Coordinates of C-alpha atoms in Angstrom, one line a residue:
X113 CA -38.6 -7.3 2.4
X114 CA -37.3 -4.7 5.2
X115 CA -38.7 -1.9 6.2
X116 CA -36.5 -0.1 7.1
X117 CA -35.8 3.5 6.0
X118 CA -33.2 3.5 3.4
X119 CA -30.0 5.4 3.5
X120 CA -27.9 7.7 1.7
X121 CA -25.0 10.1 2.6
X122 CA -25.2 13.2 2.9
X123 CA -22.3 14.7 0.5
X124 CA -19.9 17.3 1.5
X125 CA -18.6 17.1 5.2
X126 CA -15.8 19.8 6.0
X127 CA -12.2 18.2 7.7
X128 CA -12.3 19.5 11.4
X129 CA -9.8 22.6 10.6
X130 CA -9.8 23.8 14.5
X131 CA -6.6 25.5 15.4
X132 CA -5.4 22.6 18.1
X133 CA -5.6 20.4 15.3
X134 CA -4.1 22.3 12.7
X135 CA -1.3 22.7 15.2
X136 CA -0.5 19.5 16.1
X137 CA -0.2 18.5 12.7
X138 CA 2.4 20.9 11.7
X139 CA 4.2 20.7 15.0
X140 CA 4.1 16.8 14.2
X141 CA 5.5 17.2 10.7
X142 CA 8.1 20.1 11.7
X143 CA 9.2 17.5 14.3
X144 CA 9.5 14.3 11.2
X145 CA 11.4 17.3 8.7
X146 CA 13.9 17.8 11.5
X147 CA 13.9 13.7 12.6
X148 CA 14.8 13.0 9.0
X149 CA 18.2 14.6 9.6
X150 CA 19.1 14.0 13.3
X151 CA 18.2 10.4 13.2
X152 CA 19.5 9.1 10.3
X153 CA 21.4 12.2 8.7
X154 CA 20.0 13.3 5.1
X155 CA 23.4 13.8 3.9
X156 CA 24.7 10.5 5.4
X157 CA 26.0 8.5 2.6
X158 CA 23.5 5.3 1.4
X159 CA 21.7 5.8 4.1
X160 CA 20.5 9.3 4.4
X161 CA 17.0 9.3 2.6
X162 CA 18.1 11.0 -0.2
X163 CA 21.2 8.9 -0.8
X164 CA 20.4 5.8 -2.1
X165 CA 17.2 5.2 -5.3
X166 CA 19.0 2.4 -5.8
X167 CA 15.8 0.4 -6.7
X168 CA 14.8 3.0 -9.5
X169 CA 18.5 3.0 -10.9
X170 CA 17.5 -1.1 -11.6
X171 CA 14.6 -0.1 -12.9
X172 CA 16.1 2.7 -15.5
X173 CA 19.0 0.0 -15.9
X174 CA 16.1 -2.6 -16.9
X175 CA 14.6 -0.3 -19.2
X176 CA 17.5 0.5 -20.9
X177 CA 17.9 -3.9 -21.7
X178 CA 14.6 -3.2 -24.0
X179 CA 16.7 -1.0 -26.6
X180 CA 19.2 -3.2 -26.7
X181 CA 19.9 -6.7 -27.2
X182 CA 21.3 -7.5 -23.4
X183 CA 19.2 -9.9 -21.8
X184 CA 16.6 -8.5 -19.2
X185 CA 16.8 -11.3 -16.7
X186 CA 20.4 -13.0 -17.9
X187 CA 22.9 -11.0 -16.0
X188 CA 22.6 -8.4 -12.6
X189 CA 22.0 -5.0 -13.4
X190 CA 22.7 -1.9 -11.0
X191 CA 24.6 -2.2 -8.1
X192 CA 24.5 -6.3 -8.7
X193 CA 20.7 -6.4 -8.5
X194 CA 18.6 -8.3 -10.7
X195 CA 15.5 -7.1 -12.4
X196 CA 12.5 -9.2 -10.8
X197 CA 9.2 -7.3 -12.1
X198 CA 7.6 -8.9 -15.4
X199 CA 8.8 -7.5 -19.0
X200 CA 5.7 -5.3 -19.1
X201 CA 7.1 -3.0 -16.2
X202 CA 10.8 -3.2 -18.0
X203 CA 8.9 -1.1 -21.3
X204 CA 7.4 1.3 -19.3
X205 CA 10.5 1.8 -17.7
X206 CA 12.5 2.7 -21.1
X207 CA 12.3 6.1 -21.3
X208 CA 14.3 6.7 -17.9
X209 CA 17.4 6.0 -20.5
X210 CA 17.1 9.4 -21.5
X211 CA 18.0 10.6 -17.9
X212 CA 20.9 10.2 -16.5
X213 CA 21.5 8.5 -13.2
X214 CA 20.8 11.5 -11.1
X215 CA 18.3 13.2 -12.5
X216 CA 16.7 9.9 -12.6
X217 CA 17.0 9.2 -8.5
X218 CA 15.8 13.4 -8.4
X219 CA 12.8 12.7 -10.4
X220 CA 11.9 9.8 -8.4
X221 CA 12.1 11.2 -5.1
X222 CA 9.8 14.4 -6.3
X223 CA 7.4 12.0 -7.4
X224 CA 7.5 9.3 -4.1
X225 CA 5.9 12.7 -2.4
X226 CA 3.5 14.0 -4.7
X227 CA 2.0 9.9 -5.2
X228 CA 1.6 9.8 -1.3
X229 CA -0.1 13.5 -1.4
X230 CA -2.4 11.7 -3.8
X231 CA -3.3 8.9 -2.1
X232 CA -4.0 10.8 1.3
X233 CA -6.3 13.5 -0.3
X234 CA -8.0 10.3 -2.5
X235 CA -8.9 8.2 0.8
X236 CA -10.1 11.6 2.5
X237 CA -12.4 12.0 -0.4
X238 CA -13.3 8.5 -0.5
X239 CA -14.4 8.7 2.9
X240 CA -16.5 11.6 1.9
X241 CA -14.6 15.0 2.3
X242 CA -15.5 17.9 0.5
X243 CA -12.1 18.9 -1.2
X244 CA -11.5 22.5 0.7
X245 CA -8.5 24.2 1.8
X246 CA -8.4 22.5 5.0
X247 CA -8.1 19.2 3.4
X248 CA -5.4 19.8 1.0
X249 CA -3.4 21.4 3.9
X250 CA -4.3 18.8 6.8
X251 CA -3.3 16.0 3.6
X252 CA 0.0 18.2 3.1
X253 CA 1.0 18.2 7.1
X254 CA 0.0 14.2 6.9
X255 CA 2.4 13.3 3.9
X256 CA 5.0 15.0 5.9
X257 CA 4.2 12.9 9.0
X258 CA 4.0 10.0 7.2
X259 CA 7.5 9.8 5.7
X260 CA 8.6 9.0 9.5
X261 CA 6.6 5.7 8.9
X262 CA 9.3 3.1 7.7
X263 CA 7.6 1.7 4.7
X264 CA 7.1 5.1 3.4
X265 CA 10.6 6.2 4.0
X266 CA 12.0 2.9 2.9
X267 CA 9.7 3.1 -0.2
X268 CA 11.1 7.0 -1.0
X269 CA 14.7 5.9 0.0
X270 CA 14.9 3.2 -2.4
X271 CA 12.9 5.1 -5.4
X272 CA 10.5 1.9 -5.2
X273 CA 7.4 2.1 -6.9
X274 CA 4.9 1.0 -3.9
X275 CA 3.1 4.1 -3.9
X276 CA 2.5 4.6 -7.7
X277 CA 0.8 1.0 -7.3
X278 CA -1.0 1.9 -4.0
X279 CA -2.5 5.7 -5.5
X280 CA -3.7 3.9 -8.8
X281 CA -5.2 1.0 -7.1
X282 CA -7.3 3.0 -4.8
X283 CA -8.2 5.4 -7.4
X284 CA -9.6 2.8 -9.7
X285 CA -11.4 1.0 -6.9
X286 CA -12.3 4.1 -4.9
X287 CA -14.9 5.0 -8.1
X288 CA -18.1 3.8 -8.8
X289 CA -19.2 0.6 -9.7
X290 CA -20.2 0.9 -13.3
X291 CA -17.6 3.4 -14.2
X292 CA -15.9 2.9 -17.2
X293 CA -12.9 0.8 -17.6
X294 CA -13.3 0.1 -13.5
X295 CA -10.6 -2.4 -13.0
X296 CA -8.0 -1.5 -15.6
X297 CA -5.6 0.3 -13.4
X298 CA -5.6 -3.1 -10.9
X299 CA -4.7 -5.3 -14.1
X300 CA -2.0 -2.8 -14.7
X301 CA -0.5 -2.6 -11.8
X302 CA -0.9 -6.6 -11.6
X303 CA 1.4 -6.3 -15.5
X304 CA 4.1 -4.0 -13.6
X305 CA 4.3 -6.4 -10.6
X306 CA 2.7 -9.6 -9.9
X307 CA 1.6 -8.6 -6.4
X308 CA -1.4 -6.0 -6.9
X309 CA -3.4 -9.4 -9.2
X310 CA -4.8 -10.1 -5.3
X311 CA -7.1 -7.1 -6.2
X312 CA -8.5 -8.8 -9.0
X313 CA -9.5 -11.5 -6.2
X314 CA -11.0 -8.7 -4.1
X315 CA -13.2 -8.1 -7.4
X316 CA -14.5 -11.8 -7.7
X317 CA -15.2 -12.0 -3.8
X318 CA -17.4 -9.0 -3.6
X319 CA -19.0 -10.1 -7.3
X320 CA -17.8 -6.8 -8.8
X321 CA -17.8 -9.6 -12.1
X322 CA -16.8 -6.2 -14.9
X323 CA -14.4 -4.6 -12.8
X324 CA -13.4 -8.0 -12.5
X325 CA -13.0 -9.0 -16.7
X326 CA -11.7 -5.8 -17.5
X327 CA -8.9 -6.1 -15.0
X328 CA -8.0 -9.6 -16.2
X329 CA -8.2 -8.4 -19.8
X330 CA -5.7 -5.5 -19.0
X331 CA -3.2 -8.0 -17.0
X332 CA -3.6 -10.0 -20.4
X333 CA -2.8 -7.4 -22.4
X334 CA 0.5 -6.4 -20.5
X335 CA 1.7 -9.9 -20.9
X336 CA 0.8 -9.7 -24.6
X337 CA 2.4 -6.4 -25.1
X338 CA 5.8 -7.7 -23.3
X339 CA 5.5 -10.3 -26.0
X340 CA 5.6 -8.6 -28.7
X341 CA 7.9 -6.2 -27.7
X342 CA 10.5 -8.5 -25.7
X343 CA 9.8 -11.7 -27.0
X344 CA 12.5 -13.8 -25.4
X345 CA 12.7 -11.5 -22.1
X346 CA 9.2 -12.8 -21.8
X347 CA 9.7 -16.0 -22.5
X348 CA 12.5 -16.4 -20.0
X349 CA 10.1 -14.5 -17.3
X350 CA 6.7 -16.4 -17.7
X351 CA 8.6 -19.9 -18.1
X352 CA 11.8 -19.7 -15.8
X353 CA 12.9 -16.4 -13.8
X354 CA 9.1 -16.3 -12.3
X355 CA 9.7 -19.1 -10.0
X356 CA 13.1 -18.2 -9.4
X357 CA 12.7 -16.9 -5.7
X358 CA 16.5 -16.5 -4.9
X359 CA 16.9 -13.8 -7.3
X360 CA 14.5 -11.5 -5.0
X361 CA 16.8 -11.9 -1.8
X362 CA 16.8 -14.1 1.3
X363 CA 13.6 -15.6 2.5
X364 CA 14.5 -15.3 6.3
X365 CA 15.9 -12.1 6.0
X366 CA 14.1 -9.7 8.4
X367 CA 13.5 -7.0 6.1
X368 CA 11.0 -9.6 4.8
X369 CA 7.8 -8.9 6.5
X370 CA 5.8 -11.4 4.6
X371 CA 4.2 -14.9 6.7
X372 CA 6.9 -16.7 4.8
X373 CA 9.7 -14.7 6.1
X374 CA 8.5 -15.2 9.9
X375 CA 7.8 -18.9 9.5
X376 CA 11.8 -19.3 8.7
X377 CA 12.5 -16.8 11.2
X378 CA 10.8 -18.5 13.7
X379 CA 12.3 -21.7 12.7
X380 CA 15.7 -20.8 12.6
X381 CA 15.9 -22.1 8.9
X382 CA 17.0 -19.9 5.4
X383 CA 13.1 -21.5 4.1
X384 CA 10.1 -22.2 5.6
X385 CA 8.7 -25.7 5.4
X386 CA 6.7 -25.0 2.1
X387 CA 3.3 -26.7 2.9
X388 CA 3.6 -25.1 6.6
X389 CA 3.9 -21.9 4.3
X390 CA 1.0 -22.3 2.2
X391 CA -1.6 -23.5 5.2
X392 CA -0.9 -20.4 6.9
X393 CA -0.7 -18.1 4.0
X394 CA -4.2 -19.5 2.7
X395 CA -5.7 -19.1 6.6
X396 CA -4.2 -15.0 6.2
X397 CA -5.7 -15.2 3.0
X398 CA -9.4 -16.3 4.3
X399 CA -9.0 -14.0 6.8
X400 CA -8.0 -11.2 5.1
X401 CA -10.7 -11.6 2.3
X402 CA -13.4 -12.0 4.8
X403 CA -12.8 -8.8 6.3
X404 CA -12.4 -7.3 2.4
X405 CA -16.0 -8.9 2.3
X406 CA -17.7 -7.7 5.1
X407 CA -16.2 -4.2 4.4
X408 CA -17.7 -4.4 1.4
X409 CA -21.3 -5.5 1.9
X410 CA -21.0 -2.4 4.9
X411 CA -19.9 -0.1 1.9
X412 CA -16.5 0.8 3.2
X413 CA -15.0 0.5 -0.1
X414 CA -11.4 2.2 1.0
X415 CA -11.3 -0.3 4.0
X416 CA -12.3 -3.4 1.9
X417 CA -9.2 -2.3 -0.9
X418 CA -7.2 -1.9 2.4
X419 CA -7.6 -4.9 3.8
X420 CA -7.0 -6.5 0.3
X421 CA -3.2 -5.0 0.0
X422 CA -2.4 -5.7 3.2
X423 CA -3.5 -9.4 2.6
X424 CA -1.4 -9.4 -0.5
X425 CA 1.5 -8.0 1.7
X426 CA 1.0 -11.0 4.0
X427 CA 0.7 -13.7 1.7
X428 CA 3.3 -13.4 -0.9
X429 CA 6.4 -15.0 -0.5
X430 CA 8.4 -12.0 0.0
X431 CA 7.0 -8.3 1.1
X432 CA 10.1 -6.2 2.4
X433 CA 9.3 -3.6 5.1
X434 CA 8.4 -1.0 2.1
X435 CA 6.1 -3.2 0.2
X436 CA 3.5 -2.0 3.6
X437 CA 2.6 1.6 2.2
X438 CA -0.9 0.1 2.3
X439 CA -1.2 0.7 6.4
X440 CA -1.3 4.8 5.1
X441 CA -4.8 4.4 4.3
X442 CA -5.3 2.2 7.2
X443 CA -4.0 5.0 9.3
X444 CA -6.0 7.7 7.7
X445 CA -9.0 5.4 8.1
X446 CA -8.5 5.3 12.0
X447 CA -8.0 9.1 11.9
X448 CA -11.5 9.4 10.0
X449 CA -13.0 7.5 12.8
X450 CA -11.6 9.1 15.3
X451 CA -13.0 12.2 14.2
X452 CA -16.6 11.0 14.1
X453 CA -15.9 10.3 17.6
X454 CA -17.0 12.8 20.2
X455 CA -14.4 11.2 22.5
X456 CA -10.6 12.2 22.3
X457 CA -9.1 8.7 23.4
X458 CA -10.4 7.6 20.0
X459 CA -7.3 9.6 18.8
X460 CA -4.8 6.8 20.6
X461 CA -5.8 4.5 17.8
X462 CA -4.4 6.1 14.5
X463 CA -1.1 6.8 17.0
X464 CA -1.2 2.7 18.6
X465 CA -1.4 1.7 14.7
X466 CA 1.6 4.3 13.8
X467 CA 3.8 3.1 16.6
X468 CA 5.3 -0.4 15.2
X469 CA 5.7 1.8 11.9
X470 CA 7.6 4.0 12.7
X471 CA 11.4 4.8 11.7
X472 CA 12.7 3.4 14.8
X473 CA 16.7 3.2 13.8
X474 CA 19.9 1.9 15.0
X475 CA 23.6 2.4 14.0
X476 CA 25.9 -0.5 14.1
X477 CA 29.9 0.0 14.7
X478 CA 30.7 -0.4 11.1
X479 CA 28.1 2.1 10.1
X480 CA 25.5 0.9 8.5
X481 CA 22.1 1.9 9.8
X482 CA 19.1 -0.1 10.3
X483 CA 15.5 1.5 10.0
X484 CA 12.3 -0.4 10.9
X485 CA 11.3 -2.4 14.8
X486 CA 11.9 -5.6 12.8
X487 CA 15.9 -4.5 11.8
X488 CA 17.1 -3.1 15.1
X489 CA 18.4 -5.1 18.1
X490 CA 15.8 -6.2 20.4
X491 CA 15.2 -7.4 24.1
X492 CA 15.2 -11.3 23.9
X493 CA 11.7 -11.4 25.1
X494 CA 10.2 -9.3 21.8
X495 CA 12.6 -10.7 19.5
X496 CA 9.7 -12.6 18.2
X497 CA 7.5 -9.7 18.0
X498 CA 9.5 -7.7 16.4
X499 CA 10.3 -10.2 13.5
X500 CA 7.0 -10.4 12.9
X501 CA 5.5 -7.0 13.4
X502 CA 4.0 -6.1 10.6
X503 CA 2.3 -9.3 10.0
X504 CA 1.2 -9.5 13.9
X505 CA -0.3 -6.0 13.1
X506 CA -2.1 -7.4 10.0
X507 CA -3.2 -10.2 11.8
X508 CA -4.6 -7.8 14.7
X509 CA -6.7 -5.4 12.0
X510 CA -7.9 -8.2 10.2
X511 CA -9.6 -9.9 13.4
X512 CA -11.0 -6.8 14.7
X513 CA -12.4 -5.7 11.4
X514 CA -14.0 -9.1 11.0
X515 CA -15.4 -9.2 14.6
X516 CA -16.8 -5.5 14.6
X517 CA -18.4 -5.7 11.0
X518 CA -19.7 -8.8 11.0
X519 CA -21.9 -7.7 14.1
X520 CA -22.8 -5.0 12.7
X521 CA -26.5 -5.3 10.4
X522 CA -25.7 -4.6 7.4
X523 CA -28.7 -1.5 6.0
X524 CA -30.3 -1.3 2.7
X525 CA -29.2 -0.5 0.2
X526 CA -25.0 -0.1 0.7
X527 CA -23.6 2.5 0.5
X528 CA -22.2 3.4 -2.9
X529 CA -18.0 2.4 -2.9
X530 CA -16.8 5.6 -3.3
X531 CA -18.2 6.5 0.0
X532 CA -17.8 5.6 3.9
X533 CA -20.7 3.5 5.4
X534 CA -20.0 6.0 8.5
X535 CA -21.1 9.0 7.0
X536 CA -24.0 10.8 8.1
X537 CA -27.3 9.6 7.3
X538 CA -30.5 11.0 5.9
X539 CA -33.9 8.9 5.5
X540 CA -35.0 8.7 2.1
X541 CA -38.3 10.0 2.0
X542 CA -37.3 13.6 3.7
X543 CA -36.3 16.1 1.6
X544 CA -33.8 17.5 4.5
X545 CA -30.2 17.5 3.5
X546 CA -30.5 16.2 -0.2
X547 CA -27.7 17.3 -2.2
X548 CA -25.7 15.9 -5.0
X549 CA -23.9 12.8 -4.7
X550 CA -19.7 12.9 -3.5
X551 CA -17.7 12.4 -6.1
X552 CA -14.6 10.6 -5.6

């Protein structure tokens, strides 16, 4: 048995709330609120970022299918889109029928911004904030800045639903282990859309067996609920529309930042050569769960349920540029480090990660605007990169999480999930410093 001293952190640290910082921050996010309407213009039609929520009017549109006796997945809905998510997500979607269109594209624009506030004052705690002034402001300046990021602003413009997922995801995984019901908002958010279920994986690779059960037992539960309330909707999902991929969009269209949609891109072909597909979405998938592992055993919960969605991103068949809210806490992570840091170039790594991400846009002759490295013309040379940017970037966090952690000895006991393995350290033993436990 070791002998070393055992660990625990200390609860409570303050956000650094020095003027320069505070500063920078708002002068960033005064700079975003202003970018918003000289780049692409607010008021531009479709394209300004409140113009469009043309992915929530589906979603009311869907909802409305489960009062009636239209068929959820027979015929295209709004604007010619079909309704993709499972039957589950279509219920909770109902009551948007008693908005109209408008008020239904207001309400999901207000709440886009107040989801993302969430999740950036959760992951502060998470890492083991004390939840002051300084860090509901500094999370208030960062939600600004982050709208310039194009998954956010994509996620916002569309009314999508990525956020909602992300904040309930990291809440339920950010507590705990041995909270009740731990797990239940990942089976959830698996019944609303298929994608978050890699979370439950996350659960069985870091042996987290209850949270584990009780988020299968939810997912169950959504799929019996959709059952019982839209029998043949769910009969048609689970048995036919599921595996019908062309109803989602394009494979080797370049808003589809997923390993499938480079492999075709790279090839020149509308599908990827499907086992090619698989053997390099199950090496992204070893790779991304070994770094969810090792950030777990290290006790960097919010990193390990990082990693996770960004595998998930990676792997599925199709993850459009908005499906990657999850680099956010990856961000905020590198910001958290680079405040533990005594050095200020540690700051260049939260802006080297934000750079690919950001609403870099172009205007075509016939008008319509393209937001995102991956949409806009490139040189010849970086046309590669840029098809591929998000997943490079995946590929590049991965590996260096992998290689830094799994260097690193891991202490005894871990750190509890809901805390960083970085905070400060007392020695058990010493009566210095105790003080009630963070909690998340």
């Amino acid at each position: 048995m070791s002998t070393t001293p055992r660990t625990v952190p200390v609860a409570g640290r303050a956000l650094p709330s020095t003027p320069w910082l505070v500063g920078i921050l708002a002068a960033l996010a005064g700079t975003v609120v202003v970018a918003h309407d000289r780049v692409v213009p607010l008021g531009y039609p479709l394209w300004g970022l409140f113009r469009n929520g043309l992915d929530l009017l589906v979603y009311r549109s869907g909802g409305a299918t489960v009062w009636t006796d239209a068929g959820l997945y027979d015929h295209a809905l709004h604007g010619g889109m079909w309704f993709t998510y499972p039957p589950f997500s279509a219920i909770l979607f109902a009551p948007l029928r008693a908005f109209s269109p408008d008020m239904t594209s207001l309400l999901g624009y207000i709440a886009n911004f107040a989801f993302l506030y969430l999740v950036v004052v959760l992951c502060w705690r998470q890492l083991g904030y004390r939840p002051d002034r300084t860090l509901y402001v500094v999370s208030a300046l960062l939600t600004v800045i982050f709208t310039w990021l194009e998954p956010v602003r994509t996620t916002i413009w569309l009314g999508q639903i990525n956020l909602l997922l992300m904040l309930l995801v990291i809440w339920d995984l950010g507590r705990p282990q041995g909270s009740r019901l731990r797990g239940f908002a990942v089976g959830l958010t698996a019944g609303i859309k298929l994608t978050p279920a890699l979370f439950i994986v996350q659960l069985v690779v870091t042996r987290q067996w209850r949270a584990a059960a009780t988020a299968v037992a939810t997912f169950a539960v959504t799929v019996a609920i959709g059952f019982a309330v839209i029998f043949s909707d769910s009969w048609a999902y689970w048995t036919v529309t599921l595996r019908q991929s062309t109803r989602i969009g394009e494979t080797a269209w370049p808003a589809n930042q997923s390993a499938a949609g480079v492999i075709a891109r790279w090839l020149h072909v509308a599908e990827p050569p499907r086992l090619l597909w698989l053997a390099v979405a199950a090496v992204l998938a070893a790779l991304g769960m070994s770094a969810v592992h090792l950030a777990h055993r290290h006790g960097q919960a919010l990193l390990a349920t990082t990693m996770c969605g960004l595998t998930a991103c990676a792997v599925s068949p199709f993850s459009w540029g908005h499906h990657w809210v999850w680099f956010v806490p990856l961000i905020i992570l590198a910001i958290d480090r680079a405040f533990r840091s005594s050095r200020a170039v540690a700051f260049a790594l939260p802006v080297a990660l934000a750079a690919p991400l950001l609403c870099w846009a172009h205007q075509f002759p016939d008008g319509v605007w393209a937001v995102g490295l991956f949409m806009i013309p490139a040189p010849t040379a970086l046309v590669p990169v840029f098809a591929a940017v998000y997943p490079l970037l995946f590929v590049v966090t991965a590996v260096t999480v992998v290689a830094t952690l799994a260097r690193r000895r891991v202490e005894e006991p871990e750190v509890s999930p809901q805390t960083s393995c970085d905070l400060p350290h007392i020695t058990v033993g010493s009566r210095e410093g105790l003080g009630p436990t963070p909690v998340a």
